[in-house]
Amino acid sequence: MTEIPKNHPRYESLLAREKVASGVKMGITSIQGLVAQGRGESFDYLIGERSTSSAVHAERAAVAALLLAKNPVISVNGNVAALAPDKVVDLADVTGAKLEVNLFHRTETRVHLIIEQLKANGAFEVLGKNPDVSLELPHDRRLVESRGIYSADVVLVPLEDGDRCEKLVEMGKTVITIDLNPLSRTSRKATISIVDNLTRALENMIKFGVEMKKEKKEELVKLITTYDNKEALFEAISEIQEHLKIMAAEIGY
Ligand code: ATP
């Protein structure tokens, strides 16, 4: 991985880019994953590369849903495995969720390499190698395990594509997504859309998970029942508008 000077003003963003590029070289991330990362980066720029208050609100509701779930599952793809393998394992530990590899551009080698990557970061068991159910979808994200995503009541699908998100919602699941684009089909279809950078979102969620585990069940239920995804997306778009106004004013025209 190319060394990035820590004092570079765009250190975090360049580091993430290097991680995804390394993921491609290691064979865990698809070449298309680079484009997905680029799209995410551009939205992060507009958001101001920070966790907004609407994102934090969605992250807290998402953690409450994971903690209250009977069979929570975190779906891992090649970008997630390249960018935050340690964090996704930590979040699974804190919330008691299973991990399942699920890929759009699936090859058995990539599934194997991602499982090894997660295990090297502390995961005990990772599902996804032996899918035994096929969802009604026209691509390989249809392949899931019956004791994982198929039977999950709450699924966290970071960096998801819109049609599987819609399918999982249709199946009656609480679907949590992490996507910097508040306008994507995924963000609009999910039950809880976290409009934040994957790395920042997972760091926040791990911290909230540790704190919220000590809270009463009623408090967690309240966080979920008072959460409104349309309102959260509206807030996310408004926060981008506000940030752009500030940036425009800084030009000083
Ligand atoms: P949809 O079908 O939901 O409209 P899409 O075609 O816009 O999805 P994909 O290419 O399937 O998008 O997935 C990439 C999505 O993930 C993009 O919306 C992008 O903003 C988001 N994304 C990419 N990298 C990150 C990241 N590091 N953190 C958060 N979101 C990211």
Coordinates of C-alpha atoms and ligand atoms in Angstrom, one line a residue:
M1 CA 0.0 0.0 0.0
T2 CA 1.3 3.5 -0.9
E3 CA 2.4 5.4 2.2
I4 CA 0.2 8.5 2.8
P5 CA 1.7 11.3 4.9
K6 CA -0.5 11.6 8.1
N7 CA -0.6 15.4 7.8
H8 CA -2.1 15.3 4.3
P9 CA -5.4 17.3 4.5
R10 CA -7.3 14.4 2.8
Y11 CA -5.5 11.6 4.7
E12 CA -8.6 9.5 5.7
S13 CA -10.0 9.7 2.2
L14 CA -6.7 8.7 0.5
L15 CA -6.1 5.9 3.0
A16 CA -9.6 4.5 2.2
R17 CA -8.8 4.7 -1.5
E18 CA -5.5 2.8 -0.9
K19 CA -7.3 0.1 1.1
V20 CA -9.9 -0.5 -1.7
A21 CA -7.1 -0.6 -4.3
S22 CA -5.2 -3.1 -2.1
G23 CA -8.4 -5.1 -1.8
V24 CA -8.5 -5.4 -5.6
K25 CA -4.8 -6.5 -5.7
M26 CA -5.4 -9.1 -3.0
G27 CA -8.5 -10.4 -4.9
I28 CA -11.1 -9.6 -2.3
T29 CA -12.6 -6.6 -3.9
S30 CA -14.0 -6.5 -7.5
I31 CA -12.7 -3.9 -9.9
Q32 CA -16.2 -2.4 -9.9
G33 CA -15.7 -1.8 -6.2
L34 CA -13.3 1.0 -7.1
V35 CA -16.0 2.8 -8.9
A36 CA -18.4 2.3 -6.0
Q37 CA -15.8 3.8 -3.6
G38 CA -15.4 6.8 -6.0
R39 CA -19.1 7.5 -6.0
G40 CA -19.2 7.3 -2.2
E41 CA -16.2 9.7 -1.9
S42 CA -18.0 12.3 -4.0
F43 CA -21.1 12.2 -1.7
D44 CA -18.8 12.3 1.4
Y45 CA -17.3 15.5 0.0
L46 CA -20.7 17.1 -0.3
I47 CA -21.7 16.0 3.2
G48 CA -18.4 17.5 4.6
E49 CA -16.7 14.2 5.6
R50 CA -18.4 14.1 9.0
S51 CA -21.1 12.1 10.7
T52 CA -24.1 14.4 10.6
S53 CA -26.7 14.5 13.3
S54 CA -29.2 12.6 11.1
A55 CA -26.5 9.9 10.5
V56 CA -25.9 9.5 14.2
H57 CA -29.6 9.3 14.9
A58 CA -29.9 6.5 12.3
E59 CA -26.8 4.7 13.7
R60 CA -28.4 4.7 17.2
A61 CA -31.7 3.3 15.8
A62 CA -29.8 0.7 13.9
V63 CA -27.8 -0.5 16.9
A64 CA -31.0 -0.7 18.9
A65 CA -32.5 -2.9 16.1
L66 CA -29.4 -5.1 16.1
L67 CA -29.4 -5.5 19.9
L68 CA -33.1 -6.4 20.0
A69 CA -33.0 -8.8 17.1
K70 CA -33.4 -12.6 17.4
N71 CA -31.1 -13.4 14.5
P72 CA -29.1 -10.3 13.4
V73 CA -26.8 -10.8 10.4
I74 CA -24.2 -8.5 8.9
S75 CA -23.7 -8.9 5.2
V76 CA -20.1 -8.4 4.0
N77 CA -18.9 -7.6 0.5
G78 CA -15.5 -7.0 -1.0
N79 CA -15.4 -3.2 -0.3
V80 CA -16.4 -3.8 3.4
A81 CA -13.7 -6.5 3.7
A82 CA -11.1 -4.2 2.3
L83 CA -12.1 -1.0 4.2
A84 CA -13.1 -2.2 7.6
P85 CA -12.6 -5.9 8.3
D86 CA -11.7 -5.3 12.0
K87 CA -14.6 -2.9 12.6
V88 CA -17.2 -5.2 11.0
V89 CA -16.0 -8.1 13.2
D90 CA -16.1 -5.8 16.3
L91 CA -19.6 -4.7 15.6
A92 CA -20.7 -8.3 15.2
D93 CA -19.2 -9.1 18.6
V94 CA -20.8 -6.2 20.3
T95 CA -24.3 -6.8 18.9
G96 CA -24.2 -10.6 18.8
A97 CA -24.7 -10.6 15.0
K98 CA -23.5 -13.3 12.5
L99 CA -21.3 -12.4 9.6
E100 CA -22.2 -13.6 6.1
V101 CA -20.2 -13.0 2.9
N102 CA -22.5 -12.0 0.0
L103 CA -21.1 -10.8 -3.3
F104 CA -22.5 -9.3 -6.5
H105 CA -19.5 -10.4 -8.4
R106 CA -19.2 -13.8 -6.7
T107 CA -16.4 -16.2 -7.2
E108 CA -15.6 -19.1 -4.8
T109 CA -12.0 -17.7 -4.5
R110 CA -13.2 -14.3 -3.4
V111 CA -15.6 -15.7 -0.9
H112 CA -12.8 -17.8 0.6
L113 CA -10.4 -14.8 0.7
I114 CA -12.9 -12.6 2.4
I115 CA -13.7 -15.2 5.0
E116 CA -10.0 -15.6 5.7
Q117 CA -9.6 -11.8 5.9
L118 CA -12.4 -11.6 8.5
K119 CA -11.0 -14.5 10.5
A120 CA -7.6 -12.9 10.5
N121 CA -9.4 -9.9 12.1
G122 CA -10.9 -12.0 14.9
A123 CA -14.0 -13.5 13.4
F124 CA -14.8 -17.0 14.7
E125 CA -17.4 -18.1 12.2
V126 CA -18.3 -16.5 8.8
L127 CA -21.2 -17.7 6.7
G128 CA -21.5 -17.5 2.9
K129 CA -19.4 -20.3 1.6
N130 CA -22.3 -22.8 1.4
P131 CA -25.4 -20.9 0.3
D132 CA -28.4 -23.2 0.4
V133 CA -31.2 -20.8 -0.6
S134 CA -31.7 -18.6 -3.6
L135 CA -33.6 -15.3 -3.4
E136 CA -35.6 -14.2 -6.4
L137 CA -32.9 -12.0 -7.8
P138 CA -31.2 -12.0 -11.2
H139 CA -27.6 -12.0 -9.9
D140 CA -25.4 -13.7 -7.4
R141 CA -26.5 -11.7 -4.4
R142 CA -29.4 -14.1 -4.4
L143 CA -27.2 -16.8 -2.9
V144 CA -27.7 -16.9 0.9
E145 CA -27.5 -19.3 3.8
S146 CA -30.7 -20.4 5.6
R147 CA -29.3 -19.9 9.0
G148 CA -27.9 -16.5 8.0
I149 CA -29.4 -13.8 5.9
Y150 CA -32.4 -16.0 4.8
S151 CA -33.7 -16.4 8.4
A152 CA -32.4 -13.1 9.8
D153 CA -35.0 -10.7 11.3
V154 CA -32.5 -7.8 11.1
V155 CA -29.9 -7.5 8.4
L156 CA -27.1 -4.9 8.1
V157 CA -26.2 -4.6 4.5
P158 CA -23.5 -1.9 4.1
L159 CA -22.9 -0.8 0.5
E160 CA -25.9 -2.7 -0.8
D161 CA -27.5 -2.6 -4.2
G162 CA -31.0 -1.4 -4.5
D163 CA -32.8 -4.5 -5.7
R164 CA -31.6 -6.9 -3.0
C165 CA -32.3 -4.3 -0.4
E166 CA -35.9 -4.1 -1.7
K167 CA -36.1 -7.9 -1.8
L168 CA -35.0 -8.2 1.8
V169 CA -37.5 -5.5 2.9
E170 CA -40.3 -7.4 1.0
M171 CA -39.3 -10.5 3.0
G172 CA -40.3 -8.7 6.1
K173 CA -36.8 -8.0 7.4
T174 CA -35.6 -4.8 9.1
V175 CA -32.9 -3.7 6.6
I176 CA -30.2 -1.4 7.7
T177 CA -27.9 0.1 5.1
I178 CA -24.8 2.3 5.1
D179 CA -24.7 4.4 2.0
L180 CA -23.2 7.9 1.5
N181 CA -25.8 8.6 -1.2
P182 CA -29.1 9.6 0.3
L183 CA -30.7 9.4 -3.2
S184 CA -29.8 5.8 -4.0
R185 CA -32.5 3.2 -4.4
T186 CA -30.9 1.4 -1.4
S187 CA -31.2 4.5 0.8
R188 CA -34.8 5.0 -0.3
K189 CA -35.9 1.4 0.2
A190 CA -34.2 0.5 3.5
T191 CA -35.9 0.5 6.9
I192 CA -33.0 2.4 8.4
S193 CA -30.6 4.2 6.0
I194 CA -27.3 5.4 7.5
V195 CA -26.0 8.2 5.3
D196 CA -22.4 8.1 6.4
N197 CA -19.0 6.8 5.5
L198 CA -18.7 3.1 6.2
T199 CA -15.6 3.5 8.5
R200 CA -17.1 6.4 10.5
A201 CA -20.5 4.6 10.8
L202 CA -19.0 1.4 12.0
E203 CA -16.8 3.2 14.6
N204 CA -19.9 5.1 15.9
M205 CA -22.0 1.9 16.0
I206 CA -19.4 0.0 18.0
K207 CA -19.2 2.8 20.5
F208 CA -23.1 3.1 20.7
G209 CA -23.4 -0.7 21.0
V210 CA -21.1 -0.8 24.1
E211 CA -23.1 2.0 25.7
M212 CA -26.6 0.9 24.7
K213 CA -26.2 -2.7 25.8
K214 CA -26.5 -1.3 29.4
E215 CA -29.8 0.5 28.5
K216 CA -33.3 -0.9 29.3
K217 CA -35.1 -2.7 26.6
E218 CA -37.9 -0.1 26.5
E219 CA -35.3 2.6 25.7
L220 CA -34.1 0.7 22.7
V221 CA -37.7 0.0 21.6
K222 CA -38.4 3.7 21.8
L223 CA -35.4 4.5 19.6
I224 CA -36.8 2.2 16.9
T225 CA -40.5 3.2 17.1
T226 CA -39.7 6.9 17.0
Y227 CA -37.4 6.5 14.0
D228 CA -38.8 7.7 10.6
N229 CA -36.6 6.9 7.6
K230 CA -38.2 9.4 5.3
E231 CA -37.6 12.1 7.8
A232 CA -34.0 11.0 8.3
L233 CA -33.3 11.1 4.5
F234 CA -34.9 14.5 4.3
E235 CA -32.6 15.6 7.1
A236 CA -29.6 14.1 5.4
I237 CA -30.3 16.0 2.1
S238 CA -31.0 19.2 4.1
E239 CA -27.6 18.8 5.8
I240 CA -25.9 18.5 2.5
Q241 CA -27.7 21.7 1.3
E242 CA -26.6 23.6 4.4
H243 CA -23.0 22.4 4.0
L244 CA -23.0 23.5 0.3
K245 CA -24.3 27.0 1.3
I246 CA -21.4 27.3 3.7
M247 CA -18.9 26.2 1.1
A248 CA -20.4 28.6 -1.5
A249 CA -20.1 31.5 1.0
E250 CA -16.4 30.6 1.6
I251 CA -15.7 31.2 -2.0
G252 CA -16.5 34.8 -1.2
Y253 CA -18.1 35.8 -4.4
Ligands
ATP1 P1 -28.5 1.6 -5.9 O1 -28.9 0.4 -6.6 O2 -28.9 1.6 -4.4 O3 -29.0 2.9 -6.5 P2 -25.9 2.3 -6.7 O4 -26.0 1.7 -8.1 O5 -26.0 3.8 -6.5 O6 -27.0 1.6 -5.8 P3 -23.6 0.6 -6.0 O7 -22.6 0.9 -7.0 O8 -24.4 -0.7 -6.1 O9 -24.6 1.9 -6.0 O10 -23.1 0.7 -4.5 C1 -22.3 1.7 -4.2 C2 -23.0 2.6 -3.2 O11 -22.2 2.6 -2.0 C3 -23.0 4.1 -3.7 O12 -24.3 4.6 -3.5 C4 -22.0 4.8 -2.9 O13 -22.4 6.1 -2.5 C5 -21.9 3.9 -1.6 N1 -20.5 3.9 -1.0 C6 -19.4 3.5 -1.7 N2 -18.3 3.5 -0.8 C7 -18.8 3.9 0.4 C8 -18.3 4.0 1.7 N3 -17.0 3.9 1.9 N4 -19.1 4.4 2.7 C9 -20.4 4.5 2.5 N5 -21.0 4.4 1.3 C10 -20.2 4.1 0.3

